[in-house]
Coordinates of C-alpha atoms and ligand atoms in Angstrom, one line a residue:
M1 CA 4.3 18.4 22.1
A2 CA 0.9 16.8 20.6
Y3 CA 1.0 12.9 20.9
I4 CA -1.5 10.3 19.2
V5 CA -3.3 6.7 20.5
A6 CA -3.3 4.6 17.8
L7 CA -5.3 2.1 18.7
D8 CA -4.5 -0.4 16.7
Q9 CA -7.3 -4.1 16.5
G10 CA -6.3 -6.9 15.2
T11 CA -7.2 -10.8 14.7
T12 CA -5.1 -11.9 17.2
S13 CA -4.3 -9.1 19.2
S14 CA -5.2 -5.8 20.7
R15 CA -2.5 -2.9 20.7
A16 CA -2.4 0.1 21.8
I17 CA 0.2 3.0 20.2
L18 CA 2.0 6.1 21.3
F19 CA 2.9 8.6 18.7
N20 CA 4.8 11.7 19.2
E21 CA 4.2 15.1 16.5
K22 CA 6.4 14.1 14.0
G23 CA 5.5 10.1 13.3
S24 CA 7.3 8.8 15.6
I25 CA 6.8 6.1 17.8
L26 CA 7.2 6.0 21.5
G27 CA 6.0 3.0 23.2
I28 CA 3.9 -0.1 21.9
Q29 CA 2.3 -2.3 24.2
Q30 CA 0.3 -5.6 22.8
K31 CA -1.7 -8.4 24.1
E32 CA -3.4 -11.2 22.5
F33 CA -6.4 -12.3 23.0
P34 CA -8.7 -15.9 22.5
Q35 CA -9.8 -17.3 19.3
Y36 CA -12.7 -19.9 19.5
F37 CA -13.7 -22.3 16.7
P38 CA -16.9 -23.8 17.5
H39 CA -16.7 -26.1 14.4
S40 CA -15.3 -26.7 11.5
G41 CA -15.0 -23.2 9.2
W42 CA -15.9 -21.8 12.1
V43 CA -13.8 -18.5 14.0
E44 CA -15.2 -16.6 16.5
H45 CA -14.0 -13.3 19.3
D46 CA -15.6 -13.1 22.8
P47 CA -16.4 -8.5 22.4
Q48 CA -15.4 -8.9 25.7
E49 CA -12.5 -9.9 25.9
I50 CA -11.4 -7.8 22.8
W51 CA -13.1 -4.1 24.4
N52 CA -10.7 -5.9 27.7
T53 CA -7.0 -6.2 26.2
Q54 CA -8.4 -3.3 24.1
F55 CA -8.3 -0.8 28.0
E56 CA -5.2 -2.6 28.6
V57 CA -3.4 -2.3 26.7
F58 CA -4.2 1.7 26.5
K59 CA -3.6 1.8 30.4
A60 CA -0.6 0.4 29.4
L61 CA 0.0 2.1 27.2
L62 CA 0.0 5.3 29.7
K63 CA 1.3 3.6 32.5
V64 CA 4.8 3.0 30.6
S65 CA 5.5 6.1 28.9
E66 CA 4.1 8.1 31.6
I67 CA 2.0 10.3 29.9
S68 CA -2.0 12.0 31.4
P69 CA -4.7 11.2 29.4
E70 CA -4.5 15.9 29.3
D71 CA -1.4 15.2 27.1
I72 CA -3.5 13.1 23.9
T73 CA -4.6 15.0 21.8
A74 CA -6.8 12.6 19.2
I75 CA -7.3 8.9 19.5
G76 CA -7.2 6.9 16.0
I77 CA -9.0 3.2 15.8
T78 CA -7.3 0.7 13.1
N79 CA -9.4 -2.7 13.4
Q80 CA -9.6 -6.2 11.6
R81 CA -12.4 -6.1 9.5
E82 CA -15.5 -7.7 8.1
T83 CA -15.4 -9.0 11.5
T84 CA -19.5 -8.8 12.8
V85 CA -20.7 -7.9 16.9
V86 CA -24.4 -7.4 17.4
W87 CA -25.5 -6.3 20.8
D88 CA -28.0 -4.7 22.6
R89 CA -28.2 -1.4 22.6
R90 CA -30.7 -0.9 26.1
T91 CA -27.6 -2.9 27.8
G92 CA -24.6 -3.4 25.7
E93 CA -24.5 -7.0 26.2
P94 CA -24.1 -8.6 22.7
V95 CA -25.8 -11.0 21.7
Y96 CA -23.3 -13.9 20.6
K97 CA -20.0 -13.7 19.9
A98 CA -18.0 -12.3 17.2
I99 CA -18.0 -13.5 13.8
V100 CA -14.5 -13.1 12.0
W101 CA -14.1 -12.3 8.9
Q102 CA -12.4 -15.5 8.3
D103 CA -15.8 -17.7 9.2
K104 CA -17.0 -20.0 6.9
R105 CA -20.9 -20.2 8.2
T106 CA -22.8 -18.5 5.7
S107 CA -20.9 -19.7 2.8
D108 CA -24.1 -22.2 1.7
Y109 CA -26.2 -18.7 2.5
C110 CA -23.7 -16.8 -0.3
E111 CA -24.1 -19.5 -2.4
Q112 CA -28.0 -19.5 -2.7
L113 CA -27.6 -15.8 -2.9
K114 CA -25.3 -16.2 -6.2
S115 CA -28.0 -19.0 -7.6
D116 CA -30.6 -16.6 -7.0
G117 CA -29.2 -13.7 -9.6
H118 CA -27.9 -11.0 -6.8
E119 CA -24.3 -11.2 -7.8
A120 CA -24.6 -8.3 -10.0
I121 CA -26.3 -5.8 -8.1
I122 CA -24.4 -6.9 -5.6
R123 CA -21.3 -6.6 -7.2
S124 CA -22.0 -2.8 -9.5
K125 CA -23.3 -1.3 -6.1
T126 CA -20.6 -2.6 -3.5
G127 CA -18.2 -3.4 -5.2
L128 CA -17.2 -6.6 -3.2
V129 CA -18.3 -10.3 -4.5
I130 CA -20.5 -12.7 -3.1
D131 CA -18.9 -13.8 0.2
S132 CA -18.9 -15.5 3.7
Y133 CA -16.0 -13.4 4.3
F134 CA -17.8 -9.7 4.6
S135 CA -20.2 -8.4 7.6
G136 CA -23.8 -8.9 5.7
T137 CA -24.7 -12.8 5.8
K138 CA -22.9 -12.6 9.1
I139 CA -25.6 -11.0 10.9
H140 CA -28.0 -12.5 8.7
W141 CA -26.5 -15.6 10.5
M142 CA -26.8 -14.6 14.3
L143 CA -30.5 -13.1 13.3
E144 CA -31.3 -15.9 12.4
N145 CA -30.2 -18.5 14.6
V146 CA -29.7 -16.3 17.8
K147 CA -33.0 -17.1 20.0
G148 CA -34.7 -13.4 20.0
A149 CA -32.6 -11.8 18.5
R150 CA -34.7 -11.6 15.6
E151 CA -38.1 -10.1 17.5
L152 CA -35.6 -8.3 19.3
A153 CA -33.9 -6.1 15.7
E154 CA -37.2 -5.9 14.8
A155 CA -38.9 -3.9 17.8
G156 CA -35.3 -1.8 17.0
H157 CA -33.1 -2.9 20.5
L158 CA -29.8 -4.4 18.3
C159 CA -26.8 -2.7 17.3
F160 CA -24.1 -4.0 14.2
G161 CA -21.1 -3.2 14.5
T162 CA -17.8 -3.5 12.9
I163 CA -15.0 -3.8 15.5
D164 CA -14.5 0.1 15.3
T165 CA -18.4 0.2 15.7
W166 CA -17.7 -1.6 18.6
L167 CA -15.0 0.2 20.6
V168 CA -16.3 3.4 20.2
W169 CA -19.1 2.0 21.8
R170 CA -17.5 1.4 24.9
L171 CA -15.5 3.4 24.3
T172 CA -18.2 6.7 24.6
K173 CA -20.3 4.8 26.8
G174 CA -22.9 3.9 24.9
E175 CA -23.3 7.5 23.3
V176 CA -21.7 6.9 19.2
H177 CA -22.7 4.1 17.5
A178 CA -20.4 4.8 13.9
T179 CA -18.5 3.9 11.6
D180 CA -16.1 5.0 8.7
Y181 CA -16.9 5.0 4.9
T182 CA -13.5 2.5 4.9
N183 CA -15.8 0.2 7.8
A184 CA -19.1 0.3 5.5
S185 CA -18.1 -1.1 2.6
R186 CA -16.5 -4.3 4.2
T187 CA -20.6 -5.5 5.3
M188 CA -21.9 -5.9 1.8
M189 CA -24.8 -3.2 2.6
Y190 CA -23.4 0.4 2.0
N191 CA -23.5 1.8 -2.2
I192 CA -20.1 2.6 -2.7
V193 CA -20.8 4.7 -5.3
E194 CA -24.2 6.5 -3.5
N195 CA -22.6 6.6 -0.3
R196 CA -25.2 5.3 2.4
W197 CA -26.6 2.1 4.1
D198 CA -28.8 0.5 0.7
E199 CA -32.0 -0.3 1.4
E200 CA -32.4 -2.9 -1.8
L201 CA -29.6 -4.6 0.3
L202 CA -30.7 -5.0 4.1
K203 CA -33.7 -6.0 2.6
M204 CA -31.7 -8.6 0.8
L205 CA -30.4 -9.9 3.6
N206 CA -33.4 -9.2 6.0
V207 CA -31.3 -6.5 8.0
P208 CA -33.1 -4.0 10.0
A209 CA -31.9 0.2 9.6
S210 CA -32.4 0.4 13.3
M211 CA -29.3 -1.7 13.7
L212 CA -26.3 0.1 11.4
P213 CA -24.2 2.6 12.8
E214 CA -24.2 6.2 10.8
A215 CA -21.2 7.0 8.7
H216 CA -18.1 9.0 8.5
P217 CA -15.8 10.3 6.8
S218 CA -12.3 8.4 7.9
S219 CA -11.0 11.7 9.1
Y220 CA -13.8 13.1 11.7
H221 CA -14.5 13.7 15.0
F222 CA -16.0 10.7 15.7
G223 CA -17.1 11.0 19.7
D224 CA -15.4 11.5 22.8
F225 CA -13.3 8.8 25.2
D226 CA -14.6 9.1 28.7
Y227 CA -11.6 8.6 30.2
E228 CA -10.8 9.5 34.3
G229 CA -12.8 12.8 33.7
V230 CA -11.4 13.5 30.5
K231 CA -12.7 13.5 27.2
I232 CA -9.8 12.1 24.4
P233 CA -11.0 13.0 21.0
I234 CA -11.7 9.4 19.0
M235 CA -10.5 11.9 15.6
G236 CA -9.3 8.9 12.7
I237 CA -11.1 5.4 11.9
A238 CA -9.9 3.0 9.1
G239 CA -9.8 -0.8 8.6
D240 CA -6.4 -1.9 9.3
Q241 CA -6.1 -2.5 4.9
Q242 CA -7.2 1.3 4.5
A243 CA -5.7 2.4 7.1
A244 CA -2.1 0.9 5.4
L245 CA -2.8 2.7 2.6
F246 CA -2.8 6.2 4.7
G247 CA 0.0 5.0 6.0
Q248 CA 2.0 4.8 3.5
A249 CA 1.2 8.2 3.1
C250 CA -0.8 6.8 -0.1
F251 CA -2.6 9.7 -0.9
E252 CA -3.3 10.5 -5.3
P253 CA -4.5 7.8 -8.0
G254 CA -1.8 5.7 -8.8
D255 CA 0.2 5.8 -5.6
A256 CA -0.3 1.9 -4.3
K257 CA 1.0 -0.2 -1.3
N258 CA 1.6 -3.7 -0.9
T259 CA 1.4 -5.4 2.3
Y260 CA 4.2 -8.6 2.7
G261 CA 2.3 -11.1 5.5
T262 CA 1.4 -14.3 5.8
G263 CA -1.6 -13.5 2.4
C264 CA 0.1 -10.2 0.4
F265 CA -2.8 -6.7 0.4
M266 CA -2.5 -5.5 -1.9
L267 CA -4.3 -1.7 -2.1
M268 CA -4.0 1.3 -4.9
N269 CA -5.7 4.9 -4.6
T270 CA -7.5 5.9 -7.5
G271 CA -8.9 9.0 -6.8
N272 CA -12.7 9.9 -6.8
Q273 CA -12.7 7.3 -9.2
C274 CA -15.0 4.2 -8.5
E275 CA -13.7 1.5 -10.5
I276 CA -15.7 -1.4 -10.3
S277 CA -13.3 -4.2 -11.3
K278 CA -13.4 -5.9 -14.6
S279 CA -10.1 -8.2 -13.3
G280 CA -11.4 -9.7 -10.6
L281 CA -10.1 -7.2 -8.1
L282 CA -12.7 -5.7 -4.3
T283 CA -13.9 -2.0 -5.3
T284 CA -13.5 -0.5 -1.5
M285 CA -13.6 3.0 -0.4
A286 CA -10.0 4.1 1.0
C287 CA -10.0 6.5 3.6
S288 CA -11.8 9.8 2.6
V289 CA -10.9 13.2 4.2
G290 CA -13.0 15.7 4.3
D291 CA -15.8 15.8 2.0
E292 CA -13.8 14.4 -1.6
L293 CA -14.6 10.4 -1.1
T294 CA -12.1 8.4 -2.3
Y295 CA -11.8 4.7 -3.5
A296 CA -9.7 2.3 -4.1
L297 CA -9.4 -1.2 -6.0
E298 CA -8.0 -4.2 -4.0
G299 CA -6.6 -7.5 -4.4
S300 CA -5.6 -10.0 -2.0
I301 CA -2.9 -13.8 -2.1
F302 CA -3.8 -16.2 0.1
I303 CA 0.0 -17.7 -0.1
A304 CA 1.9 -14.9 0.4
G305 CA 5.5 -15.1 3.5
A306 CA 2.8 -18.4 4.3
A307 CA 5.1 -20.2 1.6
I308 CA 8.7 -19.5 3.3
Q309 CA 6.5 -21.1 6.4
W310 CA 5.9 -24.1 4.1
L311 CA 9.6 -24.0 3.1
R312 CA 10.6 -24.2 7.5
D313 CA 7.7 -26.3 8.6
A314 CA 6.8 -28.7 5.4
L315 CA 9.9 -28.6 3.3
R316 CA 12.9 -27.9 6.5
V317 CA 14.9 -27.2 3.5
I318 CA 15.4 -23.2 6.0
D319 CA 15.5 -23.0 9.4
D320 CA 13.8 -19.7 9.6
A321 CA 12.3 -17.5 7.1
S322 CA 15.5 -15.3 7.2
D323 CA 18.1 -17.7 6.0
S324 CA 15.4 -17.8 2.0
E325 CA 17.7 -14.4 1.2
Y326 CA 20.5 -16.6 1.3
F327 CA 19.8 -19.5 -0.1
A328 CA 17.8 -17.9 -3.3
T329 CA 21.4 -15.7 -3.9
Q330 CA 23.3 -19.2 -4.1
V331 CA 22.2 -19.5 -7.4
D332 CA 22.5 -17.6 -10.5
T333 CA 19.2 -19.1 -13.0
N334 CA 15.6 -18.1 -13.1
D335 CA 14.4 -21.3 -15.1
V336 CA 12.1 -22.9 -11.1
Y337 CA 8.9 -22.1 -11.0
L338 CA 7.0 -22.4 -7.7
V339 CA 3.1 -21.8 -8.2
P340 CA 1.5 -21.5 -4.3
A341 CA -1.2 -22.5 -5.1
F342 CA -1.8 -23.9 -1.7
A343 CA -5.5 -22.8 -1.2
G344 CA -6.7 -22.0 -4.4
L345 CA -6.4 -19.2 -6.6
G346 CA -7.1 -15.1 -5.8
A347 CA -7.0 -12.2 -7.5
P348 CA -6.3 -12.2 -10.4
Y349 CA -7.5 -15.0 -11.0
W350 CA -10.3 -16.7 -8.3
D351 CA -9.6 -20.5 -9.2
Q352 CA -10.3 -22.2 -5.8
Y353 CA -10.2 -25.7 -8.0
S354 CA -6.3 -25.1 -8.4
R355 CA -3.2 -26.5 -6.4
G356 CA 0.1 -25.5 -5.9
A357 CA 3.1 -27.0 -8.7
I358 CA 7.1 -26.0 -8.5
F359 CA 7.6 -26.2 -12.7
G360 CA 10.6 -26.2 -14.3
L361 CA 13.2 -29.7 -12.7
T362 CA 16.0 -30.7 -14.3
R363 CA 18.4 -32.8 -12.7
D364 CA 20.8 -30.4 -11.1
T365 CA 17.2 -28.6 -9.4
G366 CA 18.4 -28.2 -5.7
K367 CA 16.3 -26.8 -2.4
N368 CA 18.0 -23.4 -3.4
H369 CA 16.6 -22.4 -6.3
I370 CA 13.4 -24.1 -4.9
I371 CA 13.6 -21.4 -2.4
K372 CA 15.1 -19.2 -5.0
A373 CA 11.1 -19.5 -6.9
A374 CA 9.8 -19.0 -3.5
L375 CA 10.0 -16.2 -3.1
Q376 CA 9.7 -14.8 -6.5
S377 CA 6.1 -16.8 -6.3
I378 CA 4.8 -13.7 -3.8
A379 CA 6.7 -11.1 -6.4
Y380 CA 5.5 -12.8 -9.7
Q381 CA 1.7 -12.5 -7.6
T382 CA 2.1 -9.2 -6.9
R383 CA 2.6 -8.2 -10.5
D384 CA -0.3 -10.6 -11.5
V385 CA -2.7 -7.5 -8.8
K386 CA -0.8 -5.0 -10.1
S387 CA -1.0 -5.9 -13.5
A388 CA -5.7 -6.1 -13.0
M389 CA -5.3 -2.8 -10.9
E390 CA -3.9 -0.7 -14.1
Q391 CA -6.6 -2.7 -16.1
D392 CA -9.3 -1.3 -14.7
S393 CA -8.2 1.7 -13.1
G394 CA -6.3 2.7 -16.2
I395 CA -3.6 4.1 -14.1
A396 CA 0.1 3.7 -14.2
L397 CA 1.4 2.7 -10.7
N398 CA 3.5 5.0 -9.9
T399 CA 6.0 3.2 -7.0
L400 CA 4.6 0.4 -4.7
M401 CA 5.2 1.2 -1.1
V402 CA 5.7 -1.8 0.9
D403 CA 5.8 -2.7 4.5
G404 CA 4.9 -5.9 6.1
G405 CA 7.3 -8.8 7.7
A406 CA 8.5 -9.8 4.9
T407 CA 10.3 -7.2 3.4
A408 CA 13.2 -7.6 5.5
N409 CA 13.2 -10.0 2.7
D410 CA 16.6 -7.9 0.0
Y411 CA 16.5 -10.3 -2.8
L412 CA 12.8 -10.3 -2.4
M413 CA 12.5 -6.3 -2.8
Q414 CA 15.0 -6.3 -5.5
F415 CA 13.4 -9.1 -7.7
Q416 CA 9.7 -7.2 -7.2
S417 CA 11.0 -4.1 -8.0
D418 CA 12.6 -5.9 -11.5
I419 CA 9.9 -7.9 -12.2
L420 CA 7.1 -5.0 -11.9
G421 CA 10.0 -2.5 -13.4
T422 CA 9.1 0.4 -10.9
E423 CA 10.0 1.1 -7.3
V424 CA 9.6 -0.4 -4.4
D425 CA 9.9 2.6 -1.6
R426 CA 10.0 0.8 1.8
P427 CA 9.4 2.8 4.9
E428 CA 11.7 3.3 8.4
I429 CA 8.5 2.6 10.5
T430 CA 6.8 -0.6 8.9
E431 CA 3.4 -0.6 11.3
S432 CA 1.8 1.4 8.6
T433 CA -1.4 0.5 10.2
A434 CA -0.8 2.0 13.1
L435 CA 0.7 4.7 11.4
G436 CA -2.5 5.4 9.0
A437 CA -4.4 5.3 12.1
A438 CA -2.5 8.2 13.9
Y439 CA -2.5 10.3 10.2
L440 CA -6.5 10.2 10.5
A441 CA -6.9 11.4 14.2
G442 CA -4.1 14.2 13.9
L443 CA -5.3 15.0 11.0
T444 CA -8.7 16.1 12.3
A445 CA -6.8 17.7 15.1
G446 CA -4.8 19.7 13.0
V447 CA -1.3 18.2 13.9
W448 CA -0.9 18.2 10.6
T449 CA -1.6 18.6 7.1
L450 CA -1.5 15.7 4.6
E451 CA 1.6 17.6 3.1
E452 CA 3.2 17.1 6.1
I453 CA 2.4 13.0 6.4
K454 CA 4.4 12.9 3.5
K455 CA 7.5 14.8 4.5
V456 CA 7.6 12.4 7.7
R457 CA 6.1 9.1 6.2
K458 CA 10.7 8.4 5.4
T459 CA 12.0 6.4 2.6
E460 CA 14.4 3.9 4.7
R461 CA 15.6 2.2 1.1
K462 CA 14.4 2.5 -2.4
F463 CA 14.7 -0.6 -5.1
T464 CA 15.2 0.5 -8.9
P465 CA 14.8 -1.8 -11.8
N466 CA 17.9 -3.1 -12.1
I467 CA 16.4 -5.9 -16.3
S468 CA 15.9 -4.6 -19.3
K469 CA 12.5 -4.5 -20.5
S470 CA 13.2 -8.5 -22.7
E471 CA 14.2 -9.8 -19.7
R472 CA 10.7 -9.0 -17.5
D473 CA 8.9 -10.2 -20.1
K474 CA 10.0 -13.2 -20.4
L475 CA 10.9 -14.1 -17.3
Y476 CA 7.3 -13.0 -16.8
K477 CA 5.7 -15.3 -19.3
N478 CA 7.0 -18.1 -17.8
W479 CA 5.3 -17.5 -15.4
Q480 CA 1.7 -16.5 -16.4
K481 CA 2.5 -20.4 -18.1
A482 CA 3.5 -21.5 -14.9
V483 CA 0.5 -20.3 -13.7
E484 CA -2.2 -21.5 -16.8
R485 CA -1.0 -25.3 -16.1
T486 CA -2.2 -25.5 -13.0
F487 CA -5.7 -24.5 -13.6
N488 CA -8.8 -26.4 -11.8
W489 CA -6.4 -29.8 -10.9
S490 CA -8.1 -30.4 -7.9
K491 CA -11.6 -30.0 -10.1
E492 CA -13.3 -34.2 -10.0
E493 CA -14.0 -35.1 -14.1
Ligands
LIG501 P1 1.5 -11.3 10.1 O1 1.6 -9.9 9.7 O2 0.1 -11.8 8.3 O3 1.4 -12.4 10.7 P2 4.0 -10.4 9.0 O4 4.0 -9.1 8.4 O5 4.0 -11.2 10.8 O6 2.4 -11.3 9.0 O7 5.2 -11.6 8.6 C1 4.7 -12.5 8.4 C2 5.7 -13.8 7.3 O8 6.6 -13.4 7.0 C3 5.6 -14.9 6.9 O9 4.8 -15.8 6.3 C4 6.9 -15.1 7.2 O10 7.6 -16.7 6.3 C5 7.3 -14.5 6.3 N1 8.2 -13.6 6.3 C6 9.3 -13.3 7.5 N2 10.4 -12.9 7.0 C7 10.5 -13.7 6.3 C8 11.9 -12.9 5.5 N3 13.7 -12.2 6.1 N4 11.9 -12.6 4.4 C9 10.4 -14.1 3.9 N5 10.1 -14.1 5.0 C10 9.1 -13.3 5.8

């Protein structure tokens, strides 16, 4: 019997999940922690609360599952990405709260970096766009604004870490300061082409190299969790989206997954090709196993499941998100289009001035048409990102692996397959993120091989395209027409 524990440190809660060697879930413990919003646009977490909740759910998992620490073969970690912690290596005390990925306080600094002409160099080295989302400008802010931080950093006393790094530091009682490539590639300081921290970028952001963790492949023995005298090896780390890609067994170039939550996160494995996107996608590192580097293209959609929440909470045409399926199937036509650009449009359009709109209304349009159009908009946006990925990589999408709350909707999944013209594969275990962390740890520990993991992943249901190519092209063309008409809507003339 092998037991693997995945520590899944998310934006709103910390979870610990117990897997056996078949990849089945034996137990889950979860604890939420507070979110702090000190100013408009600022979002913070308390690193101590992150650690405490993560440690508590780990202890509770062992207790409820009646296993002892000796029974655990390995631990895997997956985490909210980009969120930034800085602490003093002598005391382990954070110098400030964690600045969360959603935090916008460095937007002006990002604008300055852009107007200083740094965009192209950052794009070519990191695969990212300049944005407050990524860790680099958050560290810069702390060093500039937290009293005494700059001096401590220059003296070599401060450590930077994304959440995985902070957890490893705490788990190993300060012995290990490390991260994995997937997390490093979200900092805007990591050169993903040359696979190293980049001195030029560090200089640009004025971050001392002494603050940085060592970066390793995702499948690696990072150190040991010293728990009640037992050493439990930490054998896998990946940022949440890359962990989900791995958990969906997307190991080959062209394998892709999409997570349907509030927004959508779609990633495509591009193998050892580091493609810098020409279509507005991000290039990022995927989970690397051994010496071979693995890359992925990433596209995010701001509003996906959130459009269904909007139907429920603002329009009040459904009581529950799951009701959307029934109402959508009461309509035969596909003539109404809803573009949910409530917060502008992300990949591949990147128009912050676009706003939501509904097109194709006639005298007989009713609420069911609008509900159907909202579900379809999730599928159309996914098609937009898929097309961009195929264009950038030159690789055709095989099958789309799916997970996340909205994949429970069979109508949406079928329409997704119809509009992509590819199979959509929904797994039995939709906890792809935690599963990915467990797979990585089990792989390093020798519990299974990549081939075995592929067999462990079980499909719950496959959706296959059910409309003709001409029908698909017609529907999609109208979607593109609708999207175009929302461009620049909120821009002052
Ligand atoms: P997150 O992790 O972003 O909170 P989840 O994976 O929990 O998201 O998914 C929740 C989202 O999915 C919500 O936005 C909700 O509106 C949507 N959703 C949940 N169930 C359905 C359903 N059956 N049909 C369509 N959308 C759904």
